[in-house]
Amino acid sequence: MSGPAGLVAATLLTLCFLFFPGAASWLVPLVTGVLVAPAVAYAVVMPARRCRTHGWELGETALYAVSGWYGRRRRIVPLARVESVALRRGPLLRRYGLAVVVVGMGPDADAVRITGVPEAEARRLRDGIEASAAEAAIPRREAAVSRAEDGRGAGVLAVGRAGWLRYAPLTFWVWGGVLVAGGTAWRILNALGVKPWRIGVVRRLWAGYGVGAPWLAALLGLVAVTLLGVAGALAVHAATWWRYRLERTPAGGLDVRRGLFAISVVSIEADRLCGVALREPLLLRAGGGASVRAVAGGLGDRERNRKRSVVLPPAPRAEALRVCAEVLGADGVLEAGALRPAPRVALRRRLVWALGWGVLPMALVLVVLGWLLALPVLLWCAAGWVAVASPVVCALARDAYRALGYAVRGRHLVVRSGTFERETVALDRSSVQGWTFTDTPFAIRADVVTVTAVVAAGEGGYRIRDMSAAEAVQFAEYAAPGIVREFLIRTSA
């Protein structure tokens, strides 16, 4: 078991041992059985169910694929964008004469997987896709020529300033970094046989504050962690981004130079650059700052891409918008006019999700423990938690709804979403390699769908969340003409 099931199992078993030690002999098998039986049933039943929910149609210009039993995914991929087609057959699939057809669109884009296809039919589908892709004209975007037409030549786009250091502490890693460093130090001391709680300074602090004034000790600990985190954030930012310089190369690409002790240079080729992402995390947004990432391919796997694609560290938002305009070769893409908002039902969905997952679980835990342990104080704690947490999560849900938006501006598709990690992405429309339409039973009931623009760069795809289902396909065709046109009228998938 892994994921949520494993977490629930560990929590329930721990509670069994803590509060019902005498009954652990029968509670542990009961809890394990309740969690393992559904997992075994899922492993036995779901493969066949998943295969039956897959469908596809190979058109003249695109491949249409449907998958998913709960969250339905409908994906349309132009054959001109297909780079590879492969068959995969594991032991279980070989036993039943089935195969998986994997359609790739480059190392930076998510592949299309059609599962549970009979082997003979899978081979015919592979050959058909390969033949159609070979006949299709493969359009290539000439980024350097486009920028030359915009009058954007080589030169320096941005230079770092010492004043940007004030944005370094505006990140959640101010506390997370200290906890990670503290955990690492704790493990090292344990490996050396040193007990941290037996160190003289630690014992004196605990005797002076931890026992006699626990609330003061907690407050002082929070202040100490914050100060250490701020100092660490400033040091890391200075070491990483000192002597920062962003330049446009003569070929139209980007060079990012940075580093205090050693100069690091990240080069982004012009034909790999698909757009930019303006990132405004909650604390940084509150301080009036933002950072910029390039949506580009060829920078390694997804984790390495996130680190190497940063073209502007945390800086004033006005500077971030200027850098975005310089990189895109077009002014006002991310700031001119309001984006098209999500339908009103998206607010209700976020309120329900916030209350259902942010408030209700903790309240139920406190109520159950208060009832089992006969402690009325826990019931009052549950009521206080609901009273305090509900306005906070509702405010965050409304902020998440206001952040939703999308638009087509010139040759760019603009998408925005997020509260804690707000991101506004501007993609070159010619870089969109396909569309994915995802829904669930709750989304169908609300008449909304999540539309993903698939690109061979960055995160591999960027989602427009909770778009009206009535306009999703038409918007996709308008934003990237020709991809879904063949399937607007008919489909047998």
Short mmCIF file of C-alpha atoms in Angstrom, two decimals:
data_model
loop_
_atom_site.label_atom_id
_atom_site.label_comp_id
_atom_site.label_asym_id
_atom_site.label_seq_id
_atom_site.Cartn_x
_atom_site.Cartn_y
_atom_site.Cartn_z
CA MET A 1 0.00 0.00 0.00
CA SER A 2 1.18 3.51 -0.76
CA GLY A 3 -0.16 7.02 -1.01
CA PRO A 4 -3.34 7.93 0.91
CA ALA A 5 -4.16 4.29 1.76
CA GLY A 6 -0.77 3.75 3.37
CA LEU A 7 -1.05 7.00 5.32
CA VAL A 8 -4.51 6.10 6.60
CA ALA A 9 -3.33 2.59 7.56
CA ALA A 10 -0.32 3.90 9.47
CA THR A 11 -2.45 6.49 11.29
CA LEU A 12 -5.14 3.99 12.30
CA LEU A 13 -2.64 1.37 13.44
CA THR A 14 -0.77 3.95 15.50
CA LEU A 15 -4.02 5.05 17.19
CA CYS A 16 -4.81 1.41 17.91
CA PHE A 17 -1.54 0.88 19.76
CA LEU A 18 -1.73 4.21 21.60
CA PHE A 19 -5.33 4.22 22.81
CA PHE A 20 -6.35 0.55 22.67
CA PRO A 21 -3.26 -1.48 23.60
CA GLY A 22 -5.30 -4.36 24.96
CA ALA A 23 -7.42 -4.64 21.84
CA ALA A 24 -4.56 -4.29 19.36
CA SER A 25 -4.56 -8.07 18.77
CA TRP A 26 -7.95 -7.91 16.99
CA LEU A 27 -7.97 -4.25 15.86
CA VAL A 28 -4.77 -4.55 13.81
CA PRO A 29 -6.03 -7.47 11.64
CA LEU A 30 -9.39 -5.72 11.28
CA VAL A 31 -7.89 -2.42 10.11
CA THR A 32 -5.42 -4.21 7.84
CA GLY A 33 -8.17 -6.32 6.30
CA VAL A 34 -10.43 -3.34 5.72
CA LEU A 35 -7.63 -1.56 3.85
CA VAL A 36 -6.00 -4.53 2.09
CA ALA A 37 -9.19 -6.12 0.74
CA PRO A 38 -10.18 -3.07 -1.37
CA ALA A 39 -6.57 -2.77 -2.58
CA VAL A 40 -6.55 -6.42 -3.75
CA ALA A 41 -9.96 -6.00 -5.39
CA TYR A 42 -8.71 -2.87 -7.13
CA ALA A 43 -5.61 -4.67 -8.44
CA VAL A 44 -7.73 -7.55 -9.79
CA VAL A 45 -10.68 -5.65 -11.25
CA MET A 46 -9.25 -2.34 -12.47
CA PRO A 47 -6.87 -3.54 -15.24
CA ALA A 48 -9.76 -5.03 -17.21
CA ARG A 49 -11.95 -2.02 -16.46
CA ARG A 50 -9.19 0.36 -17.55
CA CYS A 51 -8.68 -1.50 -20.83
CA ARG A 52 -12.40 -1.33 -21.63
CA THR A 53 -12.45 2.44 -21.12
CA HIS A 54 -9.72 3.07 -23.71
CA GLY A 55 -10.73 4.15 -27.20
CA TRP A 56 -9.01 5.71 -30.17
CA GLU A 57 -9.47 6.86 -33.72
CA LEU A 58 -6.76 7.48 -36.28
CA GLY A 59 -7.77 10.35 -38.52
CA GLU A 60 -6.11 11.85 -41.56
CA THR A 61 -4.29 14.58 -39.62
CA ALA A 62 -4.58 13.65 -35.92
CA LEU A 63 -4.89 10.83 -33.40
CA TYR A 64 -7.82 10.90 -30.98
CA ALA A 65 -7.45 8.84 -27.77
CA VAL A 66 -9.79 8.37 -24.78
CA SER A 67 -8.76 6.87 -21.44
CA GLY A 68 -9.70 6.79 -17.77
CA TRP A 69 -12.63 5.28 -15.88
CA TYR A 70 -13.19 8.03 -13.28
CA GLY A 71 -11.33 11.00 -14.69
CA ARG A 72 -11.96 10.76 -18.45
CA ARG A 73 -9.11 12.07 -20.63
CA ARG A 74 -9.71 12.87 -24.29
CA ARG A 75 -6.50 13.69 -26.09
CA ILE A 76 -5.98 14.94 -29.65
CA VAL A 77 -2.47 14.84 -31.12
CA PRO A 78 -1.54 16.05 -34.63
CA LEU A 79 0.24 13.34 -36.58
CA ALA A 80 2.74 15.96 -37.75
CA ARG A 81 3.97 16.22 -34.14
CA VAL A 82 4.50 12.47 -33.60
CA GLU A 83 8.17 11.55 -33.20
CA SER A 84 7.98 7.90 -32.15
CA VAL A 85 5.55 4.98 -31.85
CA ALA A 86 6.32 1.93 -29.74
CA LEU A 87 4.63 -1.26 -28.56
CA ARG A 88 5.05 -2.41 -24.98
CA ARG A 89 4.00 -5.83 -23.68
CA GLY A 90 4.47 -6.93 -20.10
CA PRO A 91 4.05 -10.52 -18.89
CA LEU A 92 0.35 -10.07 -18.08
CA LEU A 93 -0.40 -8.39 -21.40
CA ARG A 94 1.47 -11.13 -23.31
CA ARG A 95 -0.57 -13.75 -21.45
CA TYR A 96 -3.78 -12.29 -22.92
CA GLY A 97 -2.36 -11.25 -26.30
CA LEU A 98 -2.57 -7.50 -25.62
CA ALA A 99 -0.19 -4.59 -26.04
CA VAL A 100 0.21 -0.92 -25.16
CA VAL A 101 0.74 1.59 -27.97
CA VAL A 102 2.92 4.49 -26.81
CA VAL A 103 2.92 7.58 -29.03
CA GLY A 104 5.75 10.01 -28.20
CA MET A 105 6.05 13.66 -29.15
CA GLY A 106 9.56 14.31 -27.90
CA PRO A 107 11.37 13.88 -24.56
CA ASP A 108 9.68 16.89 -22.94
CA ALA A 109 6.05 16.05 -23.76
CA ASP A 110 3.84 13.43 -22.12
CA ALA A 111 3.35 10.39 -24.33
CA VAL A 112 -0.08 9.08 -25.33
CA ARG A 113 -0.67 5.53 -24.05
CA ILE A 114 -3.41 3.34 -25.55
CA THR A 115 -3.74 0.32 -23.26
CA GLY A 116 -5.24 -3.13 -23.80
CA VAL A 117 -5.12 -3.24 -27.61
CA PRO A 118 -5.07 -6.73 -29.23
CA GLU A 119 -1.56 -7.38 -30.51
CA ALA A 120 -2.44 -7.61 -34.21
CA GLU A 121 -4.54 -4.48 -34.05
CA ALA A 122 -1.80 -2.69 -32.08
CA ARG A 123 0.71 -3.45 -34.83
CA ARG A 124 -1.69 -2.14 -37.49
CA LEU A 125 -2.28 1.00 -35.42
CA ARG A 126 1.47 1.53 -34.98
CA ASP A 127 2.12 1.11 -38.70
CA GLY A 128 -0.76 3.44 -39.55
CA ILE A 129 0.47 6.16 -37.21
CA GLU A 130 4.03 5.86 -38.53
CA ALA A 131 2.90 6.05 -42.16
CA SER A 132 0.58 8.99 -41.54
CA ALA A 133 3.22 10.84 -39.51
CA ALA A 134 5.81 10.32 -42.29
CA GLU A 135 3.42 11.76 -44.88
CA ALA A 136 2.42 14.74 -42.74
CA ALA A 137 4.31 17.97 -43.11
CA ILE A 138 6.13 18.74 -39.87
CA PRO A 139 5.95 22.47 -39.23
CA ARG A 140 8.91 23.98 -37.41
CA ARG A 141 8.72 27.29 -35.65
CA GLU A 142 11.59 29.62 -36.56
CA ALA A 143 11.96 31.49 -33.29
CA ALA A 144 14.96 33.54 -34.36
CA VAL A 145 13.25 34.77 -37.53
CA SER A 146 10.15 35.69 -35.58
CA ARG A 147 12.15 37.74 -33.10
CA ALA A 148 14.04 39.42 -35.92
CA GLU A 149 10.73 40.50 -37.41
CA ASP A 150 9.78 41.92 -34.03
CA GLY A 151 12.98 43.96 -34.04
CA ARG A 152 14.50 42.11 -31.08
CA GLY A 153 18.24 41.60 -31.55
CA ALA A 154 21.03 40.25 -29.40
CA GLY A 155 21.91 42.09 -26.21
CA VAL A 156 21.56 42.22 -22.44
CA LEU A 157 17.97 41.80 -21.21
CA ALA A 158 18.46 42.01 -17.44
CA VAL A 159 21.21 42.47 -14.85
CA GLY A 160 20.96 41.56 -11.18
CA ARG A 161 20.68 44.19 -8.45
CA ALA A 162 21.59 43.98 -4.78
CA GLY A 163 18.14 45.29 -3.81
CA TRP A 164 16.55 42.08 -5.05
CA LEU A 165 17.94 40.31 -1.98
CA ARG A 166 14.92 41.55 -0.04
CA TYR A 167 12.71 39.11 -1.97
CA ALA A 168 14.81 36.07 -1.06
CA PRO A 169 13.13 35.43 2.35
CA LEU A 170 9.62 35.60 0.83
CA THR A 171 9.41 31.87 0.33
CA PHE A 172 8.06 28.94 2.31
CA TRP A 173 11.58 27.47 2.31
CA VAL A 174 12.52 30.01 4.95
CA TRP A 175 11.08 27.50 7.43
CA GLY A 176 11.34 24.34 5.34
CA GLY A 177 15.05 24.83 4.72
CA VAL A 178 15.77 25.16 8.45
CA LEU A 179 13.76 22.02 9.20
CA VAL A 180 15.58 20.08 6.49
CA ALA A 181 18.97 21.30 7.75
CA GLY A 182 17.98 20.54 11.36
CA GLY A 183 16.84 17.04 10.43
CA THR A 184 20.08 16.39 8.59
CA ALA A 185 22.14 17.61 11.57
CA TRP A 186 20.05 15.45 13.92
CA ARG A 187 20.76 12.33 11.82
CA ILE A 188 24.48 13.10 11.68
CA LEU A 189 24.64 13.52 15.47
CA ASN A 190 22.75 10.27 15.98
CA ALA A 191 25.11 8.48 13.60
CA LEU A 192 28.06 9.79 15.69
CA GLY A 193 26.44 8.57 18.89
CA VAL A 194 25.65 12.07 20.16
CA LYS A 195 22.26 12.57 21.79
CA PRO A 196 21.15 16.14 20.92
CA TRP A 197 18.83 16.43 23.93
CA ARG A 198 21.76 15.70 26.27
CA ILE A 199 23.86 18.65 25.10
CA GLY A 200 24.31 21.13 27.94
CA VAL A 201 22.86 24.17 26.11
CA VAL A 202 19.79 22.22 24.99
CA ARG A 203 19.14 20.88 28.50
CA ARG A 204 19.47 24.34 30.07
CA LEU A 205 17.11 25.91 27.52
CA TRP A 206 14.57 23.17 28.06
CA ALA A 207 14.82 23.46 31.83
CA GLY A 208 14.47 27.23 31.70
CA TYR A 209 11.69 27.60 29.12
CA GLY A 210 10.36 24.25 27.93
CA VAL A 211 9.04 23.15 31.33
CA GLY A 212 8.12 26.40 33.02
CA ALA A 213 6.90 28.44 30.04
CA PRO A 214 6.03 26.13 27.09
CA TRP A 215 4.15 28.83 25.14
CA LEU A 216 7.07 31.22 25.44
CA ALA A 217 9.43 28.43 24.38
CA ALA A 218 7.31 27.76 21.28
CA LEU A 219 7.27 31.46 20.39
CA LEU A 220 11.03 31.81 20.85
CA GLY A 221 11.58 28.66 18.80
CA LEU A 222 9.47 30.05 15.95
CA VAL A 223 11.39 33.34 16.04
CA ALA A 224 14.72 31.50 16.04
CA VAL A 225 13.70 29.28 13.11
CA THR A 226 12.48 32.32 11.16
CA LEU A 227 15.71 34.27 11.74
CA LEU A 228 17.83 31.27 10.76
CA GLY A 229 15.66 30.74 7.68
CA VAL A 230 15.97 34.37 6.61
CA ALA A 231 19.75 34.26 7.00
CA GLY A 232 19.93 31.00 5.07
CA ALA A 233 17.68 32.29 2.28
CA LEU A 234 19.82 35.42 1.88
CA ALA A 235 23.01 33.36 1.79
CA VAL A 236 21.68 30.85 -0.74
CA HIS A 237 20.23 33.60 -2.96
CA ALA A 238 23.51 35.53 -2.92
CA ALA A 239 25.57 32.43 -3.71
CA THR A 240 23.25 31.36 -6.51
CA TRP A 241 22.28 34.63 -8.20
CA TRP A 242 25.19 37.01 -7.59
CA ARG A 243 26.50 38.46 -10.88
CA TYR A 244 23.24 37.46 -12.59
CA ARG A 245 22.97 38.46 -16.25
CA LEU A 246 20.35 37.53 -18.87
CA GLU A 247 21.41 37.93 -22.50
CA ARG A 248 19.90 37.35 -25.92
CA THR A 249 22.25 35.44 -28.20
CA PRO A 250 22.75 36.37 -31.88
CA ALA A 251 20.86 33.15 -32.82
CA GLY A 252 17.81 34.29 -30.83
CA GLY A 253 18.32 32.08 -27.78
CA LEU A 254 18.91 32.99 -24.14
CA ASP A 255 21.99 32.79 -21.90
CA VAL A 256 21.56 32.99 -18.12
CA ARG A 257 24.81 33.70 -16.24
CA ARG A 258 24.92 33.59 -12.46
CA GLY A 259 26.96 32.53 -9.44
CA LEU A 260 29.10 34.00 -6.68
CA PHE A 261 31.91 31.46 -6.34
CA ALA A 262 31.62 29.86 -9.79
CA ILE A 263 29.88 31.23 -12.87
CA SER A 264 27.08 29.00 -14.12
CA VAL A 265 25.77 29.49 -17.67
CA VAL A 266 22.49 27.99 -18.88
CA SER A 267 21.84 28.29 -22.62
CA ILE A 268 18.34 27.97 -24.09
CA GLU A 269 18.14 27.49 -27.84
CA ALA A 270 15.73 29.63 -29.82
CA ASP A 271 13.89 26.70 -31.41
CA ARG A 272 13.39 25.14 -27.95
CA LEU A 273 11.84 28.25 -26.41
CA CYS A 274 8.04 27.98 -26.30
CA GLY A 275 7.08 30.78 -23.89
CA VAL A 276 7.49 32.10 -20.35
CA ALA A 277 5.92 31.50 -16.95
CA LEU A 278 5.45 34.38 -14.48
CA ARG A 279 5.56 32.81 -11.01
CA GLU A 280 4.04 34.61 -8.00
CA PRO A 281 3.99 32.44 -4.86
CA LEU A 282 1.78 33.68 -2.03
CA LEU A 283 4.46 35.36 0.12
CA LEU A 284 6.37 36.74 -2.86
CA ARG A 285 3.13 38.10 -4.32
CA ALA A 286 2.32 39.80 -1.02
CA GLY A 287 5.72 41.50 -1.15
CA GLY A 288 5.18 42.74 -4.72
CA GLY A 289 7.66 40.36 -6.31
CA ALA A 290 7.73 37.66 -8.97
CA SER A 291 10.14 35.37 -10.80
CA VAL A 292 10.25 34.18 -14.40
CA ARG A 293 10.85 30.78 -15.93
CA ALA A 294 11.35 29.97 -19.58
CA VAL A 295 9.03 27.31 -21.01
CA ALA A 296 11.73 25.48 -22.93
CA GLY A 297 12.82 21.99 -23.84
CA GLY A 298 16.23 20.37 -23.91
CA LEU A 299 17.07 21.25 -20.28
CA GLY A 300 16.94 17.73 -18.85
CA ASP A 301 14.18 15.88 -17.04
CA ARG A 302 11.31 17.70 -15.39
CA GLU A 303 13.11 18.31 -12.10
CA ARG A 304 16.26 19.64 -13.79
CA ASN A 305 14.14 21.71 -16.13
CA ARG A 306 12.52 23.48 -13.17
CA LYS A 307 15.91 24.44 -11.80
CA ARG A 308 17.62 25.41 -15.06
CA SER A 309 14.71 27.23 -16.71
CA VAL A 310 14.71 30.16 -14.24
CA VAL A 311 15.64 33.25 -16.26
CA LEU A 312 14.87 35.83 -13.54
CA PRO A 313 15.21 35.32 -9.77
CA PRO A 314 12.70 36.87 -7.34
CA ALA A 315 12.55 40.54 -8.33
CA PRO A 316 10.03 43.42 -8.47
CA ARG A 317 6.93 42.44 -10.43
CA ALA A 318 7.40 45.31 -12.89
CA GLU A 319 10.88 44.00 -13.72
CA ALA A 320 9.49 40.47 -14.14
CA LEU A 321 6.85 41.73 -16.60
CA ARG A 322 9.50 43.61 -18.55
CA VAL A 323 11.69 40.49 -18.82
CA CYS A 324 8.68 38.45 -19.96
CA ALA A 325 7.99 40.99 -22.71
CA GLU A 326 11.63 40.91 -23.81
CA VAL A 327 11.76 37.11 -23.92
CA LEU A 328 8.43 36.82 -25.76
CA GLY A 329 9.27 39.58 -28.20
CA ALA A 330 5.86 41.16 -27.59
CA ASP A 331 4.77 43.81 -25.10
CA GLY A 332 1.75 43.58 -22.81
CA VAL A 333 1.03 39.87 -23.26
CA LEU A 334 0.81 39.25 -19.49
CA GLU A 335 -0.56 42.59 -18.34
CA ALA A 336 -2.87 44.13 -20.94
CA GLY A 337 -6.53 43.60 -20.04
CA ALA A 338 -8.24 41.00 -17.89
CA LEU A 339 -8.21 37.30 -18.69
CA ARG A 340 -11.41 35.46 -19.41
CA PRO A 341 -12.66 34.18 -16.01
CA ALA A 342 -13.80 30.67 -15.16
CA PRO A 343 -17.56 30.05 -14.78
CA ARG A 344 -19.10 30.78 -11.40
CA VAL A 345 -19.50 27.10 -10.61
CA ALA A 346 -15.69 26.89 -10.29
CA LEU A 347 -15.93 28.98 -7.11
CA ARG A 348 -18.41 26.53 -5.61
CA ARG A 349 -16.13 23.61 -6.48
CA ARG A 350 -13.19 25.26 -4.73
CA LEU A 351 -15.22 26.13 -1.65
CA VAL A 352 -16.45 22.54 -1.35
CA TRP A 353 -12.94 21.18 -1.84
CA ALA A 354 -11.42 23.59 0.70
CA LEU A 355 -14.01 22.85 3.38
CA GLY A 356 -14.10 19.12 2.66
CA TRP A 357 -10.33 18.59 2.72
CA GLY A 358 -9.03 21.58 4.68
CA VAL A 359 -11.48 21.75 7.59
CA LEU A 360 -13.61 18.62 7.86
CA PRO A 361 -10.90 15.92 8.37
CA MET A 362 -9.31 17.62 11.40
CA ALA A 363 -12.74 18.36 12.88
CA LEU A 364 -13.78 14.71 12.52
CA VAL A 365 -10.55 13.48 14.12
CA LEU A 366 -11.04 15.78 17.12
CA VAL A 367 -14.71 14.79 17.47
CA VAL A 368 -13.96 11.04 17.29
CA LEU A 369 -11.11 11.29 19.78
CA GLY A 370 -13.21 13.41 22.13
CA TRP A 371 -16.02 10.84 22.00
CA LEU A 372 -13.74 7.80 22.42
CA LEU A 373 -11.67 9.31 25.21
CA ALA A 374 -14.60 11.10 26.88
CA LEU A 375 -12.80 14.45 26.73
CA PRO A 376 -15.26 17.31 26.10
CA VAL A 377 -12.34 19.69 25.63
CA LEU A 378 -11.58 18.02 22.29
CA LEU A 379 -15.15 18.71 21.15
CA TRP A 380 -14.63 22.38 21.97
CA CYS A 381 -11.32 22.25 20.08
CA ALA A 382 -13.18 20.86 17.06
CA ALA A 383 -15.70 23.70 17.19
CA GLY A 384 -12.91 26.25 17.55
CA TRP A 385 -11.04 24.71 14.62
CA VAL A 386 -14.11 24.96 12.38
CA ALA A 387 -14.75 28.56 13.46
CA VAL A 388 -11.16 29.66 12.80
CA ALA A 389 -10.21 27.57 9.77
CA SER A 390 -13.42 27.98 7.73
CA PRO A 391 -12.98 31.73 6.96
CA VAL A 392 -9.31 31.18 6.09
CA VAL A 393 -9.86 28.32 3.64
CA CYS A 394 -12.88 30.09 2.11
CA ALA A 395 -10.73 33.19 1.50
CA LEU A 396 -8.06 31.02 -0.13
CA ALA A 397 -10.72 29.31 -2.27
CA ARG A 398 -12.03 32.67 -3.48
CA ASP A 399 -8.48 33.78 -4.27
CA ALA A 400 -7.92 30.56 -6.24
CA TYR A 401 -11.10 31.23 -8.21
CA ARG A 402 -10.12 34.82 -8.98
CA ALA A 403 -6.74 33.57 -10.22
CA LEU A 404 -8.31 31.35 -12.89
CA GLY A 405 -8.19 32.83 -16.36
CA TYR A 406 -7.19 32.29 -19.97
CA ALA A 407 -6.96 34.29 -23.18
CA VAL A 408 -5.48 34.40 -26.68
CA ARG A 409 -3.36 37.49 -27.25
CA GLY A 410 -1.76 37.76 -30.64
CA ARG A 411 0.40 34.69 -31.21
CA HIS A 412 0.33 33.68 -27.53
CA LEU A 413 -1.98 31.58 -25.38
CA VAL A 414 -2.12 32.92 -21.81
CA VAL A 415 -3.15 30.69 -18.87
CA ARG A 416 -3.24 31.60 -15.16
CA SER A 417 -4.06 29.60 -12.02
CA GLY A 418 -2.94 28.93 -8.45
CA THR A 419 -3.05 30.50 -4.99
CA PHE A 420 0.02 29.31 -3.09
CA GLU A 421 1.98 28.88 -6.34
CA ARG A 422 0.28 31.28 -8.75
CA GLU A 423 1.59 31.02 -12.28
CA THR A 424 0.74 32.91 -15.45
CA VAL A 425 2.00 31.13 -18.57
CA ALA A 426 2.28 32.62 -22.05
CA LEU A 427 2.78 29.97 -24.74
CA ASP A 428 3.55 30.47 -28.40
CA ARG A 429 0.44 29.04 -30.06
CA SER A 430 2.53 27.28 -32.70
CA SER A 431 4.27 25.27 -29.95
CA VAL A 432 1.01 23.57 -28.84
CA GLN A 433 1.36 19.92 -29.89
CA GLY A 434 -2.01 18.64 -28.79
CA TRP A 435 -4.96 19.01 -26.45
CA THR A 436 -6.19 16.92 -23.53
CA PHE A 437 -9.74 17.27 -22.18
CA THR A 438 -10.18 15.81 -18.68
CA ASP A 439 -13.37 15.50 -16.66
CA THR A 440 -14.79 13.59 -13.69
CA PRO A 441 -18.37 12.77 -12.70
CA PHE A 442 -18.41 15.89 -10.49
CA ALA A 443 -16.99 18.02 -13.30
CA ILE A 444 -19.59 16.66 -15.73
CA ARG A 445 -22.32 17.54 -13.27
CA ALA A 446 -20.91 21.08 -13.02
CA ASP A 447 -20.56 21.24 -16.84
CA VAL A 448 -16.85 22.11 -16.71
CA VAL A 449 -13.73 20.47 -18.09
CA THR A 450 -9.97 20.85 -17.61
CA VAL A 451 -8.22 21.58 -20.91
CA THR A 452 -4.47 20.92 -21.16
CA ALA A 453 -2.30 22.44 -23.86
CA VAL A 454 0.41 19.85 -24.53
CA VAL A 455 3.87 21.22 -25.33
CA ALA A 456 7.27 19.54 -25.68
CA ALA A 457 8.79 21.84 -23.05
CA GLY A 458 8.56 22.85 -19.40
CA GLU A 459 5.96 20.80 -17.55
CA GLY A 460 4.88 18.98 -20.71
CA GLY A 461 1.42 20.55 -20.55
CA TYR A 462 -0.36 23.56 -19.04
CA ARG A 463 -3.91 23.27 -17.75
CA ILE A 464 -6.87 25.59 -18.11
CA ARG A 465 -8.88 24.49 -15.11
CA ASP A 466 -12.69 24.41 -14.96
CA MET A 467 -13.39 25.81 -18.41
CA SER A 468 -17.00 25.74 -19.54
CA ALA A 469 -17.54 22.44 -21.35
CA ALA A 470 -19.68 24.19 -23.98
CA GLU A 471 -16.78 26.31 -25.25
CA ALA A 472 -13.75 24.11 -24.52
CA VAL A 473 -13.36 22.49 -27.96
CA GLN A 474 -14.09 25.70 -29.85
CA PHE A 475 -11.52 27.58 -27.79
CA ALA A 476 -8.90 24.88 -28.40
CA GLU A 477 -9.49 25.11 -32.15
CA TYR A 478 -9.27 28.90 -32.02
CA ALA A 479 -6.08 28.91 -29.93
CA ALA A 480 -4.26 26.29 -32.06
CA PRO A 481 -6.10 25.92 -35.38
CA GLY A 482 -6.15 22.57 -37.13
CA ILE A 483 -5.58 20.19 -34.22
CA VAL A 484 -9.18 19.38 -33.21
CA ARG A 485 -10.89 20.44 -36.45
CA GLU A 486 -11.10 16.92 -37.81
CA PHE A 487 -12.96 15.72 -34.71
CA LEU A 488 -15.34 18.66 -34.25
CA ILE A 489 -18.09 17.04 -36.33
CA ARG A 490 -17.68 13.31 -35.84
CA THR A 491 -15.77 10.71 -33.88
CA SER A 492 -16.33 7.00 -33.37
CA ALA A 493 -13.92 6.63 -30.45
#
